Amino acid sequence: MKKNIIHCLVFLIVFTSTLFAGNKKDKLLYKDAKQPIEKRIEDLLSRMTLEEKVMQLNQYTLGRNDNANNMADPVNDIPGEIGSLIYFSSNPELRNKVQKKAIEQTRLGIPIIFGYDVIHGFRTLYPISLGQASSWNPALVEKACAVAAQEARMSGVDWTFSPMIDVARDGRWGRVAEGYGEDTYTNAIFAAASVKGYQGNDLSSEKNVAACLKHYIGYGASEAGRDYVYTEISKQTLWDTYMLPYEAGVKAGAATLMSSFNDISGTPGSANYYTLTEVLKNRWKHDGFVVSDWGSIEQLRPQGVAANKKEAALKAFKAGLEMDMMNRCYDNHLGELVKEGKVSQEQLNEAVRRVLRVKFRLGLFDRPYTPESTEKERFYRPENLKIAEQLAEESIVLLKNQNKTLPLRRVSKIAVVGPMAKSQWNLLGSWAAQGKSEDIPSIFDAIKAEYKNQAEVSYALGCEFDGNDRSKFEEAKSIASKADVILFCLGEKKDWSGENASRSSIALPKIQEDLVMELKKLGKPVILILSNGRPLELNGLEPISDAILTMWQPGTPGGKPLAGVLSGRVNPSGKLAMTFPYSTGQIPIYYNHRRSARPHQGKYQDIPIAPLYEFAHGLSYTTFQYADLKASALSLKPDGKLTMEIAVTNTGDVDGYETVHWFINDPVSTISRPVKELKFFEKKMIKKGETATYQFIVDLKRDFGFIDEDGERFLEAGDYYVMVKDKKIKIEIVN
Ligand code: GLC
């Protein structure tokens, strides 16, 4: 009897203690969703050991990375304490399995944040960023990024390593495909739009992901267009060319940034206290965190600023870089550095605080698992496919249209020729995430569908993308000889642009040019359709082509938008966000260049100095007439108000979108300024015969002012010009 009473007592004690213990764990403040995030962070931080803190500052890959340049064997046994993982699956199952280990098999149950390169879509791909910029439709890009976020978050990805907002002016650099072109303001506008699209209004929503501004900073200035190399960037240029997109992205609320590979005039981006701490944290008050680019911490060694991984870890961490992407520097050395007093506990705590803050804001502590869903629920929603298709339509740039060759009407036989004609894979573009090429209509299939029952569409390969095999020229010539018009589908393979994809020449391979030259002998209209990830050198093909379009790399919509442009179902409205040089020899060439001491000299002896197609060039099937510029005042004080207006009339016979680009020019300034600077743009649909008025509300200091090497914006008295197309008006600022 006595023994039973004792057993009951023991049971009662154990039961109640477990109950309270369980409740006690549930009562831990950092686990209480009702508590303010900052309190939850501090509570959790106070409970963490040194090792647990260090592990939060590391990111491994879960599975083999799909980026050829960063092949790495996955970390065999992923520790549940890891802060972040790069996630390569298109469903949340594996993520939830690993997350369960973090939540249930670790002392504090801190959730992992899963990141991935969702650059221009997850499964529903839309055009590469350089194409998106050519649409001049940031509202549409915002919608497209929201689609990417929904597909990614429902697939187990909480964080995208996007947008890439590196101003770039050298088409030899393969990564021009990933950014929004050569202009500072353009990259700033699209930076904000994409951050808003990815993050929405509530980061904890299961339809949003954390954004990551990259690559901070100046990566696009890579010498000679090669990757991972030196960038010569003065502080003046850092501020007047590269900082604005990041400032705009931070102001838009970007949760994270990624530090860059490049050496910024002697101090690599991943060990740069000035950019990572003085500007980003102290001036812009960014309260999220910075993740390194893959290996960019341990690469401080080959860059010559660290003797070993431990020193690299110290330099990067002290500069203000919170998370180590697959460098194996922080996990191996940060703890030691703290014990040696080289990194203080508070510095460590502040870094961990920033990572935890993003995790709390994402709602990962309260909902660490991604709900199960079907592929149908996750991908290719009809409304999302429509957004991708519209963006692909609006990104197409009509570069040439001699004698109104296009749209293609009243033709009965169309020959579709060239290596891109039936390609699906290459239309995906670089960083294709979970895109499926088999779901993409090729250009040939799209044209056949577009002209069904209207024209006979024939096909010939003609040649491969490169090489010297001319054996298929004759067959192509024979097929083309029976057609009314020849569409040449040419361009770049998917992996000819993107990371580590520099090309010494931006010309198309000779075999492609030769194919056009050979079939041109048939005397038929020649239409050049290009799918490319960079500006191309076209001075050889331009004179023999009747029409030229670039469709960039359109993603899932594939050839359908292009077919719509050919038939006239879609009136092209794209305009270049990056100059097309006359030839590679002109590079770097961009519209907002500084002035020459001798504008009428300093030319090349062998080629023109003008580009083939300049920034903002793009034709429509209609015509637009620009009236004279109007200004609300021609002379103002620096605190005055200025409104600019211009009326644009659609004088053609089809409706069309028109983007008005507003430039300023300050001919005399304390610091020499570019000959033109884009300060605003607006795209409107103007119906045929109608007139639209475009307005530019000028903030004099922001739009007329300039910025100095300390990032201070200033406005000087003097003459300024506001310019639209070939029109300009002088505005005087008087003290
Ligand atoms: C790559 C790229 C970066 C990408 C990262 C993860 O090296 O530079 O843009 O986000 O590694 O794949």
PDB file of N, CA and C and ligand atoms in Angstrom, residues 65 67 70 86 117 161 175 178 214-215 219 258 261 293-294 325 431 499, ligand 1:
ATOM      1  N   ASN A  65      24.753  23.062 -54.907  1.00  0.00           N
ATOM      2  CA  ASN A  65      24.372  24.347 -55.474  1.00  0.00           C
ATOM      3  C   ASN A  65      24.179  24.210 -56.986  1.00  0.00           C
ATOM      4  N   ASN A  67      24.580  26.646 -59.077  1.00  0.00           N
ATOM      5  CA  ASN A  67      25.287  27.710 -59.786  1.00  0.00           C
ATOM      6  C   ASN A  67      26.685  27.195 -60.100  1.00  0.00           C
ATOM      7  N   ASN A  70      29.821  27.957 -58.184  1.00  0.00           N
ATOM      8  CA  ASN A  70      29.975  27.747 -56.740  1.00  0.00           C
ATOM      9  C   ASN A  70      29.701  26.305 -56.396  1.00  0.00           C
ATOM     10  N   ILE A  86      20.896  27.638 -48.161  1.00  0.00           N
ATOM     11  CA  ILE A  86      20.436  27.924 -49.514  1.00  0.00           C
ATOM     12  C   ILE A  86      19.624  26.716 -49.953  1.00  0.00           C
ATOM     13  N   ASP A 117      18.356  32.077 -55.062  1.00  0.00           N
ATOM     14  CA  ASP A 117      18.433  33.089 -56.126  1.00  0.00           C
ATOM     15  C   ASP A 117      17.174  33.094 -56.978  1.00  0.00           C
ATOM     16  N   PHE A 161      17.885  36.189 -53.038  1.00  0.00           N
ATOM     17  CA  PHE A 161      19.099  36.987 -53.222  1.00  0.00           C
ATOM     18  C   PHE A 161      18.890  37.889 -54.446  1.00  0.00           C
ATOM     19  N   ARG A 175      27.116  39.770 -66.289  1.00  0.00           N
ATOM     20  CA  ARG A 175      26.073  40.025 -65.300  1.00  0.00           C
ATOM     21  C   ARG A 175      25.250  41.286 -65.602  1.00  0.00           C
ATOM     22  N   GLU A 178      21.586  40.746 -65.345  1.00  0.00           N
ATOM     23  CA  GLU A 178      20.885  40.587 -64.070  1.00  0.00           C
ATOM     24  C   GLU A 178      20.458  41.907 -63.449  1.00  0.00           C
ATOM     25  N   LYS A 214      21.795  43.540 -54.025  1.00  0.00           N
ATOM     26  CA  LYS A 214      23.143  43.051 -54.340  1.00  0.00           C
ATOM     27  C   LYS A 214      23.631  43.601 -55.657  1.00  0.00           C
ATOM     28  N   HIS A 215      25.000  43.619 -55.842  1.00  0.00           N
ATOM     29  CA  HIS A 215      26.028  43.186 -54.905  1.00  0.00           C
ATOM     30  C   HIS A 215      26.701  44.452 -54.391  1.00  0.00           C
ATOM     31  N   TYR A 219      30.009  46.419 -58.162  1.00  0.00           N
ATOM     32  CA  TYR A 219      30.417  45.198 -58.879  1.00  0.00           C
ATOM     33  C   TYR A 219      30.364  45.404 -60.397  1.00  0.00           C
ATOM     34  N   MET A 258      23.630  41.940 -49.917  1.00  0.00           N
ATOM     35  CA  MET A 258      24.712  40.986 -50.126  1.00  0.00           C
ATOM     36  C   MET A 258      25.970  41.761 -50.487  1.00  0.00           C
ATOM     37  N   PHE A 261      31.880  40.849 -54.424  1.00  0.00           N
ATOM     38  CA  PHE A 261      33.197  40.234 -54.604  1.00  0.00           C
ATOM     39  C   PHE A 261      34.268  41.285 -54.819  1.00  0.00           C
ATOM     40  N   ASP A 293      28.751  37.437 -50.364  1.00  0.00           N
ATOM     41  CA  ASP A 293      28.517  36.649 -51.563  1.00  0.00           C
ATOM     42  C   ASP A 293      29.277  35.340 -51.331  1.00  0.00           C
ATOM     43  N   TRP A 294      28.993  34.353 -52.183  1.00  0.00           N
ATOM     44  CA  TRP A 294      29.555  33.022 -51.988  1.00  0.00           C
ATOM     45  C   TRP A 294      31.080  33.092 -51.980  1.00  0.00           C
ATOM     46  N   MET A 325      28.313  33.344 -46.220  1.00  0.00           N
ATOM     47  CA  MET A 325      27.730  32.381 -47.161  1.00  0.00           C
ATOM     48  C   MET A 325      28.804  31.419 -47.606  1.00  0.00           C
ATOM     49  N   TRP A 431      20.252  32.443 -64.291  1.00  0.00           N
ATOM     50  CA  TRP A 431      19.534  32.407 -63.014  1.00  0.00           C
ATOM     51  C   TRP A 431      18.073  32.033 -63.234  1.00  0.00           C
ATOM     52  N   GLU A 499      26.609  35.014 -64.335  1.00  0.00           N
ATOM     53  CA  GLU A 499      27.851  35.053 -63.572  1.00  0.00           C
ATOM     54  C   GLU A 499      28.984  34.329 -64.275  1.00  0.00           C
TER      55      GLU A 499
HETATM   56  C1  GLC B   1      26.884  33.794 -56.559  1.00  0.00           C
HETATM   57  C2  GLC B   1      26.460  35.171 -56.996  1.00  0.00           C
HETATM   58  C3  GLC B   1      25.355  35.758 -56.158  1.00  0.00           C
HETATM   59  C4  GLC B   1      24.419  34.646 -55.703  1.00  0.00           C
HETATM   60  C5  GLC B   1      25.200  33.732 -54.763  1.00  0.00           C
HETATM   61  C6  GLC B   1      24.349  32.532 -54.324  1.00  0.00           C
HETATM   62  O1  GLC B   1      28.276  33.703 -56.574  1.00  0.00           O
HETATM   63  O2  GLC B   1      27.483  36.151 -57.102  1.00  0.00           O
HETATM   64  O3  GLC B   1      24.680  36.731 -56.974  1.00  0.00           O
HETATM   65  O4  GLC B   1      23.310  35.204 -55.018  1.00  0.00           O
HETATM   66  O5  GLC B   1      26.416  33.280 -55.335  1.00  0.00           O
HETATM   67  O6  GLC B   1      24.088  31.720 -55.408  1.00  0.00           O
END
